[in-house]
Tab-separated table of C-alpha atoms in Angstrom:
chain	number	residue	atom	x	y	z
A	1	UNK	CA	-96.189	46.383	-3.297
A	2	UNK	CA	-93.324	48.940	-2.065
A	3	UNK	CA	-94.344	50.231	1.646
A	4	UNK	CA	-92.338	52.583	4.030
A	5	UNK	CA	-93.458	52.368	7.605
A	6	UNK	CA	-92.357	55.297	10.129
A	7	UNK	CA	-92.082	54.832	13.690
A	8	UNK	CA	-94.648	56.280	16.042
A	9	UNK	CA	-94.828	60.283	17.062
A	10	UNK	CA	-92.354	61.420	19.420
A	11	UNK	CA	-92.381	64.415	21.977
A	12	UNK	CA	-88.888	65.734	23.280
A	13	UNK	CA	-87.827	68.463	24.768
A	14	UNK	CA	-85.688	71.463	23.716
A	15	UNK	CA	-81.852	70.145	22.916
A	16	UNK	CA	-82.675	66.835	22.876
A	17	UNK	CA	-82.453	64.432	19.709
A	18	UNK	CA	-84.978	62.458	18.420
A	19	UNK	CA	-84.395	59.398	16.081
A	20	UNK	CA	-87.323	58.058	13.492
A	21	UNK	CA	-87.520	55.173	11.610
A	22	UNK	CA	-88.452	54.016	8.357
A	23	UNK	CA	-89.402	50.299	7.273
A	24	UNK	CA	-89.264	49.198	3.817
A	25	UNK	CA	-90.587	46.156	1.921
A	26	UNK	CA	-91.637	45.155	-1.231
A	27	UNK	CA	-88.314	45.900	-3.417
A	28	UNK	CA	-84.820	45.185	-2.556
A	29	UNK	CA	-83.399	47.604	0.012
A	30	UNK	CA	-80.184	48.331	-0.963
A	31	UNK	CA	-81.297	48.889	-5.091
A	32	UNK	CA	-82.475	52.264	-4.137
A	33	UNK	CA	-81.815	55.828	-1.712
A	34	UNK	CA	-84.167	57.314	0.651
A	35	UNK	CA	-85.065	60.722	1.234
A	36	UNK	CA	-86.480	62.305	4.322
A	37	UNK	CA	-88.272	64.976	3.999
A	38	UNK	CA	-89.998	67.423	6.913
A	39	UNK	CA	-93.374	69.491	6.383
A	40	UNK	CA	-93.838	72.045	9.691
A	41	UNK	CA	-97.007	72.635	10.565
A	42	UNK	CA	-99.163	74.641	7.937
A	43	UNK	CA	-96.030	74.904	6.042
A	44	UNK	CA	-94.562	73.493	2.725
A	45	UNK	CA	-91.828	70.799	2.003
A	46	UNK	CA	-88.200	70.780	3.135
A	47	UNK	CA	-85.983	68.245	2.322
A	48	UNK	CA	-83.291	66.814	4.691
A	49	UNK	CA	-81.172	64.765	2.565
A	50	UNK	CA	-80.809	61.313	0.863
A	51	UNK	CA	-78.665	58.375	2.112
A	52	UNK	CA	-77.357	55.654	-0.625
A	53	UNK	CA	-79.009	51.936	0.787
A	54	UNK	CA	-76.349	50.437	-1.235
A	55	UNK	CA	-73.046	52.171	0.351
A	56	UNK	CA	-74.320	54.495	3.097
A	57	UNK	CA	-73.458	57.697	0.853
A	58	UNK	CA	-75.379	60.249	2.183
A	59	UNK	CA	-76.076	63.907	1.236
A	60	UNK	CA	-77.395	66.447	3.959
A	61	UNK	CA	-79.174	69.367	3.495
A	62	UNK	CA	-76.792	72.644	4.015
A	63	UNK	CA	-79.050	74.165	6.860
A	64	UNK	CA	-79.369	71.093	8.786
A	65	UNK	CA	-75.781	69.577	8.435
A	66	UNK	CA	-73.925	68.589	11.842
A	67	UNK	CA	-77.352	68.386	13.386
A	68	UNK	CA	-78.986	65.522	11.276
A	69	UNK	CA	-77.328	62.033	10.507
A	70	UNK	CA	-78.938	59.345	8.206
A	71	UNK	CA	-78.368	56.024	8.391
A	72	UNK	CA	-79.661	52.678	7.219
A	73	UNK	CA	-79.666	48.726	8.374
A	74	UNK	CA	-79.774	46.710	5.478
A	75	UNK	CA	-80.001	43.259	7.826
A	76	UNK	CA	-84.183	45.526	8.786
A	77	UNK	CA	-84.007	47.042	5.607
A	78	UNK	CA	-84.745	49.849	7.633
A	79	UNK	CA	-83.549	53.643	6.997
A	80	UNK	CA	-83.093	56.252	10.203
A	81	UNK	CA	-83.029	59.759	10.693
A	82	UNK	CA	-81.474	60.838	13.768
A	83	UNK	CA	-81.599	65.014	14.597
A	84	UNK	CA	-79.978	66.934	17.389
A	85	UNK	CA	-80.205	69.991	19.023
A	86	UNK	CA	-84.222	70.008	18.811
A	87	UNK	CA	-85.961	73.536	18.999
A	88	UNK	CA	-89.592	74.516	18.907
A	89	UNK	CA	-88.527	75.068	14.736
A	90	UNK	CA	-87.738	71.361	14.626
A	91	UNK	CA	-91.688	70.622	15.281
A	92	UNK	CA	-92.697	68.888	11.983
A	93	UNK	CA	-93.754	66.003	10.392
A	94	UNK	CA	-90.977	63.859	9.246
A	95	UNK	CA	-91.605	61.780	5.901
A	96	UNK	CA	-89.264	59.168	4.473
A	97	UNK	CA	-89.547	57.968	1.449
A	98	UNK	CA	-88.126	56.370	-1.606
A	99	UNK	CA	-85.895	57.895	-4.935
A	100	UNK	CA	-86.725	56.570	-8.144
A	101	UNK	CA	-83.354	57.404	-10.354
A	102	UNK	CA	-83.663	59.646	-13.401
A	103	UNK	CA	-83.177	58.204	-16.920
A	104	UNK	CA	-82.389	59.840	-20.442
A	105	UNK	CA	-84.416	59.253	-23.294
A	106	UNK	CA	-83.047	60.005	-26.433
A	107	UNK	CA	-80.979	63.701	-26.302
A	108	UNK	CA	-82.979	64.514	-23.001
A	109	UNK	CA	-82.572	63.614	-19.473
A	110	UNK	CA	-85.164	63.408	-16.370
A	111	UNK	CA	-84.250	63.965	-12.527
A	112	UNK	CA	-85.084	61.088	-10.196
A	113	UNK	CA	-88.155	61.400	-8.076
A	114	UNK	CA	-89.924	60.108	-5.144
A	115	UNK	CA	-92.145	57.332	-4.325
A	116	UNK	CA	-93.845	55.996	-2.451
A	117	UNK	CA	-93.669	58.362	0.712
A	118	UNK	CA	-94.032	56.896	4.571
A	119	UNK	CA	-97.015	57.902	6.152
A	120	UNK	CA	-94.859	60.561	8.566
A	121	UNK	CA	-93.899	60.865	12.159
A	122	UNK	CA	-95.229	64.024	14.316
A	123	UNK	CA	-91.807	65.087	16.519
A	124	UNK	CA	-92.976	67.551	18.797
A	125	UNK	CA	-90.525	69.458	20.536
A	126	UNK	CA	-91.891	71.201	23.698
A	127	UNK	CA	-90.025	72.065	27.242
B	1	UNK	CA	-79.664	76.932	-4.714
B	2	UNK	CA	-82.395	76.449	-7.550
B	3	UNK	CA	-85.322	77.920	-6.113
B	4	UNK	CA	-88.788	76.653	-7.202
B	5	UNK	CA	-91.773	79.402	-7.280
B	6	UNK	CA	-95.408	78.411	-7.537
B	7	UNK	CA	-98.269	80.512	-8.709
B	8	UNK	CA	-101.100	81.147	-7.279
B	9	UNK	CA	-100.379	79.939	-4.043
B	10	UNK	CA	-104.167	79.440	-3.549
B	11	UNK	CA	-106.908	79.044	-6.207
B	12	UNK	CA	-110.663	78.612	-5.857
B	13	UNK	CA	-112.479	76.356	-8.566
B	14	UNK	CA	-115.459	74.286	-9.252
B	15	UNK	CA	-115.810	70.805	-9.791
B	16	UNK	CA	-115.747	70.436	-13.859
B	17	UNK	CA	-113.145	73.748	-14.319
B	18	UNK	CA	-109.794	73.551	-15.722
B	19	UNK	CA	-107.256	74.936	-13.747
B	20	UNK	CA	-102.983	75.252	-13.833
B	21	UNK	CA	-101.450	75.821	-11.663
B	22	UNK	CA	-97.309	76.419	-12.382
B	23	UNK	CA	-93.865	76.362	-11.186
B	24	UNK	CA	-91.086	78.443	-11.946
B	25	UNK	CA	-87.218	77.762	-11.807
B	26	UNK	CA	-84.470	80.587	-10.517
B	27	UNK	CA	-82.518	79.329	-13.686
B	28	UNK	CA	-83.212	76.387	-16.139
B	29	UNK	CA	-83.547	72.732	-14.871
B	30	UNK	CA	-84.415	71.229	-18.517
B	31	UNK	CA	-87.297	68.519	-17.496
B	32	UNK	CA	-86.078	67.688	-14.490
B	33	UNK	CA	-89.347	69.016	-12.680
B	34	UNK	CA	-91.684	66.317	-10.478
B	35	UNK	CA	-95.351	67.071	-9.121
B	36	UNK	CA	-97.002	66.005	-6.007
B	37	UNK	CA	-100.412	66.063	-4.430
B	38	UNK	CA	-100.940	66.327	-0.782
B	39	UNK	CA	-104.284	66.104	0.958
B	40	UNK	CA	-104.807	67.026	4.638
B	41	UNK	CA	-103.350	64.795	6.952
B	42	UNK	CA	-101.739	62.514	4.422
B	43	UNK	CA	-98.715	62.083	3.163
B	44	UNK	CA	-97.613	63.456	-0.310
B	45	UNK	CA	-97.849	61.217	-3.439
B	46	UNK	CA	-96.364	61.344	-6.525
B	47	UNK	CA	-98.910	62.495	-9.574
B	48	UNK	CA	-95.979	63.632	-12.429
B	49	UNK	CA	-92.476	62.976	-13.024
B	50	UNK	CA	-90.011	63.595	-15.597
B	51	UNK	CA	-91.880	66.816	-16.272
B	52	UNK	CA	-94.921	65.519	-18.227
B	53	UNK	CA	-95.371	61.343	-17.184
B	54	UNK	CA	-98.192	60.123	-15.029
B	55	UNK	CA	-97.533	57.846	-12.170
B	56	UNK	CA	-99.297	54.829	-12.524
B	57	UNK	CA	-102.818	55.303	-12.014
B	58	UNK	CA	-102.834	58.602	-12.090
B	59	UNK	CA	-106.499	59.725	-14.102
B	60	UNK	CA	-104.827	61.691	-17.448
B	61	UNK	CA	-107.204	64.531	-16.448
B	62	UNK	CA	-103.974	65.452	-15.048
B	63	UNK	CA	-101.110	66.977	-17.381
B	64	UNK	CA	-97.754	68.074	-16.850
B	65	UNK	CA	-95.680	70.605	-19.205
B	66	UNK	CA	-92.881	72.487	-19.774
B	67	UNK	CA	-88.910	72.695	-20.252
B	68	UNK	CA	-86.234	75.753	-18.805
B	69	UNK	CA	-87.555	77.361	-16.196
B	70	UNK	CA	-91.162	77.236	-16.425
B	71	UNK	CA	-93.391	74.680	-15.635
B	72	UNK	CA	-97.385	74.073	-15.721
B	73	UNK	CA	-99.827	71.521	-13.791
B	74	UNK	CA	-102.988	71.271	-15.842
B	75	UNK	CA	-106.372	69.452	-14.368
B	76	UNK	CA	-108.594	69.099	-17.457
B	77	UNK	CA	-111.584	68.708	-15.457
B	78	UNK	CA	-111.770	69.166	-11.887
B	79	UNK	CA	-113.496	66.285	-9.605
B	80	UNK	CA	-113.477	66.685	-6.001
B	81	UNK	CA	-110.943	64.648	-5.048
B	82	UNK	CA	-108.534	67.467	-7.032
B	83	UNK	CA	-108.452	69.531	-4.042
B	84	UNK	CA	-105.886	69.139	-2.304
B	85	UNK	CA	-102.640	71.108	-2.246
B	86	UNK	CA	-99.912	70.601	-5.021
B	87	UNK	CA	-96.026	70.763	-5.047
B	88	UNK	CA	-93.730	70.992	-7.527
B	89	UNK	CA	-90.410	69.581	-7.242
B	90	UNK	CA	-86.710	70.147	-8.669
B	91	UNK	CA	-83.751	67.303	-8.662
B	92	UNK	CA	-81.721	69.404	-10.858
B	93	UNK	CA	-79.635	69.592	-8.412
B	94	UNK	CA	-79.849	69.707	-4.706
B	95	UNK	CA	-83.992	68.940	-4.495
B	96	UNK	CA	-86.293	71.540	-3.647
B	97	UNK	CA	-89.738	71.922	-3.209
B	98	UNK	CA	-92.126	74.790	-4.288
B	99	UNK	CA	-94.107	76.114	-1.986
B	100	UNK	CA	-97.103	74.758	-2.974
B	101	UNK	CA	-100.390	75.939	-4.362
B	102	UNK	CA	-103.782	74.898	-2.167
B	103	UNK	CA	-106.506	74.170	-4.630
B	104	UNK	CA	-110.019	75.224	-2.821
B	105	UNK	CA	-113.278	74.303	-3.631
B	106	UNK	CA	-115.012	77.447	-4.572
């Protein structure tokens, strides 16, 4: 069974960086990319950006780039998310988790998706 | 930027009611539309993808629709492990997230 296991909450303070990681096992690592994705509290989805597990490609989102860096060990098949810069706006629960690729079926074609999701890491940011 | 809109953002039902819930596109994203249900204190998990397919034991009280821009999330019958709080999702291009639309017991 395919599992993605986060690292523990973290509290830092305002400018510091904060680094979470994410686990996986149950599928060959390097077959698939990972997502991270960050819920604030109360609030809705945001995604971060995807990292290839095959050839470290990675794709940021636009408000977070120079701030966030993805990267992945495929000796832990493990993925990481390292942000810098922390504010109070950073406070959220980080999520990693897995993209299934998109196929066509006949004349029409399907987006990838996500799953299974890591159970999240609270980063608190607090002075 | 595709940006994904969800309507209502809240909705009150009973147990046995049929409810949809939907998800519009700022321009057309053919089926390329996922759907996710998040309970408090969990992470999300994956109910539709591909517009209209169940994930794997997913109950098919659950059904997704549509193609373009707009995009429905129909619970035949509500139980009460339905309420939770729903999210659509685009991979059109660079993914986004709806908003998401909390589903109350009434």
């Amino acid at each position: 069974q395919v599992h993605l296991v986060q690292s523990g909450g973290e509290v830092r303070k305002p400018g510091a960086s904060v680094k979470v990681s994410c686990k996986a096992s149950g599928y060959t690592f390097t077959t698939y990319r990972i997502t991270w994705v960050r819920q604030a509290p109360g609030q809705g989805l945001e995604w971060m950006g995807s990292i290839s597990a095959y050839n470290g490609h990675t794709t940021y989102a636009q408000n977070l780039q120079g701030r966030v860096t993805l990267t992945t060990d495929t000796s832990t098949s493990t993925a990481h998310m390292e942000l810098r810069g922390l504010t109070s706006d950073d406070t959220a629960v980080y999520y990693c988790a897995r993209i299934v690729p998109g196929y066509c079926a006949g004349s029409r074609c399907y987006g990838d998706w996500v799953d299974p999701w890591g159970q999240g890491t609270l980063v608190t940011v607090s002075s | 930027d595709i940006q994904m809109t969800q309507s209502p953002s809240s909705v009150s039902a009973s147990v046995g009611d049929r409810v949809t819930l939907t998800c519009r596109a700022s321009q057309s994203i053919s089926g390329y539309v996922n759907w996710y249900q998040q309970k408090p204190g969990r992470a999300p998990e994956l109910l539709i993808f591909a517009t209209s397919t169940l994930q794997s034991g997913v109950p098919s009280r659950f059904i997704g629709s549509g193609s373009g821009t707009e995009f429905t999330l129909t619970i035949s019958s509500l139980l009460p492990e339905d309420f939770a709080t729903y999210y659509c999702q685009q991979t059109y291009s660079t993914p986004r997230f709806g908003q998401g639309t909390r589903l109350e017991i009434k």
